[in-house]
Structures are given as structure tokens and as C-alpha cells.
């Protein structure tokens, strides 16, 4: 792999900073000062920057968990069980949750140690669709789809939600797709139309759908295709 690509992936150096370091003659590979950012390197190359050895990070890790109710979307908590506890046999250090779910919410929870990747999945400006199965306390009113398409105003954030799609499945059940992931967004949207969410289950985020073979509390690693789907 090219030196600048390798350093940006493995050690979070921007390509620009690699160029600067090269022009300052600060990068050595296997003891030789490098003057070409395309210099080929492998995992076995000894790379030094300003005389210090670059330690190669482990490859990033990506998991999907079918989150059961009762688990906090957190890495650690004194009072309640946390979702990360369910990743049995997996070293937890560096892992975080990409798009939290409320304690009672079930379904797709993505856990990774790749911060750049998880931001692509969760930042509202990325507009990644997130689909939920929603059960409500009261019958869904016929104007709900239109209200959600128009967007719901959130006073706290002073913003209007992006047009959401809702498919009414029966009197009190719907499939909702939203394009941000604001705090308690689904519950707040239904509250705004005079309803109340009693059950919430996340089915998908972008092109990553909850694996139907995962029982509640089970997890698996993401496939390369799922990881690459974020582009
Ligand atoms: N919106 C909510 O209100 N709760 C969740 O857990 C996820 C989205």
C-alpha cells in the first residue's frame, strides 16, 4: 500500500500532513528517509516519523447487536446492564455505540471502534435513513403521514425534522423511516401528533439491516459489504 494511504488509515495522519513530513525529511521506512508519498509499505515495514516508530493500530472492529429491552446504550453504568456486556468474548476497549437506542428500545445496535465510520452513520447532516417498527398507545391518526412528511418542529434544537416516511401497518403499528437521530426523536415525533410510543424496534440503519438470525441479545460482526455500504 502507498505510504500516505497507509499512514492515514493506520495512524490517522492526513495525506497533507504526510506530504509536509516528507518535505521535512521526517519519515523513514526500514531505516531509509522517504521522499515519495507513494512509497510502497506493508504491515511489516518499520515506519518512523521524526525518529519515533509508528505503532500499527489493530484493524477496526464493527458489530451488530440485537439489543434487548432493559439494556442501556452505554459502555459502562453502575445501575443498569449495558449493551456492551452482551459482546461476550470481545475486548471492549475503544468500542462505542454508533447511534444509541433508549433503554426500552430493541433491535439494531451498531458497535465499533471506528469513529470516522460511525460519524458517517450517525451525523444528522449525513441523512442516513433509520427505520423503526413503532407501536403506539392510541390509534394512528390519518394525518400522521402528512405531519411527518412536513417535518416536526423541535423547539429545543430549533429545527424541523427532515421529511420522514411512515407506513401504517395497522391501527397502532407503523414502520417509520427518519433521516436524523435526534435525542428521543421517534418518541418526540409521535408526542407532537398527540400519540405515545409503547414499543420501539430498530430494523435498519442505511443499508445495514438487523440480521433475522440474531435472537435478542445476540451479535455478529458486520460483513465487508455492510461496512463498505457507507462509502
Ligand atoms: N427514537 C427514540 O425516541 N428512541 C430510540 O430509542 C430511538 C429513536
Short mmCIF file of N, CA, C and O and ligand atoms in Angstrom, two decimals, residues 67 73 99-106 130 132 176 178 180-189 197 200-202, ligand 1:
data_model
loop_
_atom_site.label_atom_id
_atom_site.label_comp_id
_atom_site.label_asym_id
_atom_site.label_seq_id
_atom_site.Cartn_x
_atom_site.Cartn_y
_atom_site.Cartn_z
N UNK A 67 -30.37 -5.64 20.22
CA UNK A 67 -30.45 -5.15 21.60
C UNK A 67 -31.78 -5.54 22.26
O UNK A 67 -32.84 -5.23 21.73
N UNK A 73 -27.75 1.90 26.18
CA UNK A 73 -26.78 2.05 25.08
C UNK A 73 -25.57 2.78 25.64
O UNK A 73 -25.40 3.99 25.43
N UNK A 99 -25.02 5.37 17.33
CA UNK A 99 -26.47 5.60 17.24
C UNK A 99 -27.17 4.88 18.37
O UNK A 99 -27.58 3.72 18.22
N UNK A 100 -27.32 5.60 19.49
CA UNK A 100 -27.86 4.94 20.69
C UNK A 100 -29.36 4.67 20.58
O UNK A 100 -30.05 5.34 19.81
N UNK A 101 -29.80 3.71 21.37
CA UNK A 101 -31.23 3.42 21.50
C UNK A 101 -31.61 3.62 22.96
O UNK A 101 -30.78 3.40 23.85
N UNK A 102 -32.86 3.99 23.20
CA UNK A 102 -33.33 4.11 24.58
C UNK A 102 -33.30 2.75 25.25
O UNK A 102 -33.30 1.71 24.58
N UNK A 103 -33.36 2.78 26.58
CA UNK A 103 -33.23 1.52 27.33
C UNK A 103 -34.29 0.50 26.92
O UNK A 103 -34.02 -0.68 26.79
N UNK A 104 -35.53 0.99 26.69
CA UNK A 104 -36.62 0.05 26.37
C UNK A 104 -36.63 -0.35 24.89
O UNK A 104 -37.34 -1.28 24.51
N UNK A 105 -35.91 0.36 24.06
CA UNK A 105 -35.95 0.09 22.61
C UNK A 105 -35.14 -1.17 22.30
O UNK A 105 -34.09 -1.42 22.89
N UNK A 106 -35.65 -1.95 21.35
CA UNK A 106 -34.97 -3.18 20.94
C UNK A 106 -34.43 -3.00 19.51
O UNK A 106 -34.75 -2.04 18.83
N UNK A 130 -32.98 5.69 8.98
CA UNK A 130 -33.06 4.73 10.09
C UNK A 130 -34.51 4.30 10.18
O UNK A 130 -35.41 5.15 10.29
N UNK A 132 -37.67 2.17 11.87
CA UNK A 132 -38.17 1.64 13.15
C UNK A 132 -39.56 1.05 12.97
O UNK A 132 -40.37 1.60 12.21
N UNK A 176 -41.56 3.41 10.46
CA UNK A 176 -41.17 4.81 10.29
C UNK A 176 -39.71 4.90 9.87
O UNK A 176 -38.86 4.24 10.46
N UNK A 178 -36.70 7.67 9.52
CA UNK A 178 -36.27 9.04 9.78
C UNK A 178 -34.85 9.22 9.26
O UNK A 178 -34.12 8.25 9.04
N UNK A 180 -32.56 11.65 10.62
CA UNK A 180 -31.59 12.14 11.61
C UNK A 180 -31.58 11.11 12.72
O UNK A 180 -32.06 10.03 12.55
N UNK A 181 -31.09 11.48 13.86
CA UNK A 181 -31.14 10.59 15.00
C UNK A 181 -31.06 11.45 16.24
O UNK A 181 -30.15 11.30 17.04
N UNK A 182 -32.02 12.38 16.33
CA UNK A 182 -32.02 13.30 17.48
C UNK A 182 -32.45 12.55 18.74
O UNK A 182 -33.09 11.49 18.65
N UNK A 183 -32.17 13.16 19.87
CA UNK A 183 -32.48 12.59 21.18
C UNK A 183 -33.97 12.23 21.25
O UNK A 183 -34.83 13.11 21.02
N UNK A 184 -34.30 10.98 21.54
CA UNK A 184 -35.69 10.50 21.64
C UNK A 184 -36.53 10.92 20.42
O UNK A 184 -37.71 11.24 20.56
N UNK A 185 -35.91 10.92 19.25
CA UNK A 185 -36.59 11.53 18.10
C UNK A 185 -37.95 10.92 17.80
O UNK A 185 -38.93 11.62 17.59
N UNK A 186 -38.01 9.58 17.78
CA UNK A 186 -39.27 8.94 17.38
C UNK A 186 -40.35 9.24 18.42
O UNK A 186 -41.48 9.63 18.07
N UNK A 187 -40.00 9.12 19.68
CA UNK A 187 -40.99 9.37 20.74
C UNK A 187 -41.49 10.82 20.68
O UNK A 187 -42.67 11.09 20.84
N UNK A 188 -40.56 11.74 20.43
CA UNK A 188 -40.95 13.16 20.38
C UNK A 188 -41.82 13.44 19.16
O UNK A 188 -42.74 14.25 19.21
N UNK A 189 -41.56 12.76 18.06
CA UNK A 189 -42.39 12.98 16.86
C UNK A 189 -43.82 12.51 17.11
O UNK A 189 -44.78 13.20 16.76
N UNK A 197 -45.46 6.42 22.08
CA UNK A 197 -44.83 5.18 21.64
C UNK A 197 -44.79 4.20 22.82
O UNK A 197 -44.32 4.55 23.90
N UNK A 200 -40.74 0.16 20.60
CA UNK A 200 -39.92 0.68 19.51
C UNK A 200 -38.81 -0.33 19.21
O UNK A 200 -38.16 -0.83 20.14
N UNK A 201 -38.64 -0.59 17.92
CA UNK A 201 -37.67 -1.60 17.50
C UNK A 201 -36.97 -1.08 16.25
O UNK A 201 -37.64 -0.74 15.26
N UNK A 202 -35.62 -1.00 16.28
CA UNK A 202 -34.93 -0.51 15.08
C UNK A 202 -34.62 -1.67 14.16
O UNK A 202 -34.02 -2.67 14.58
N1 LIG B 1 -36.06 7.44 18.90
C1 LIG B 1 -36.47 7.28 20.17
O1 LIG B 1 -37.32 8.01 20.66
N2 LIG B 1 -35.91 6.28 20.88
C2 LIG B 1 -34.98 5.43 20.38
O2 LIG B 1 -34.53 4.52 21.09
C3 LIG B 1 -34.58 5.61 19.05
C4 LIG B 1 -35.12 6.63 18.32
#
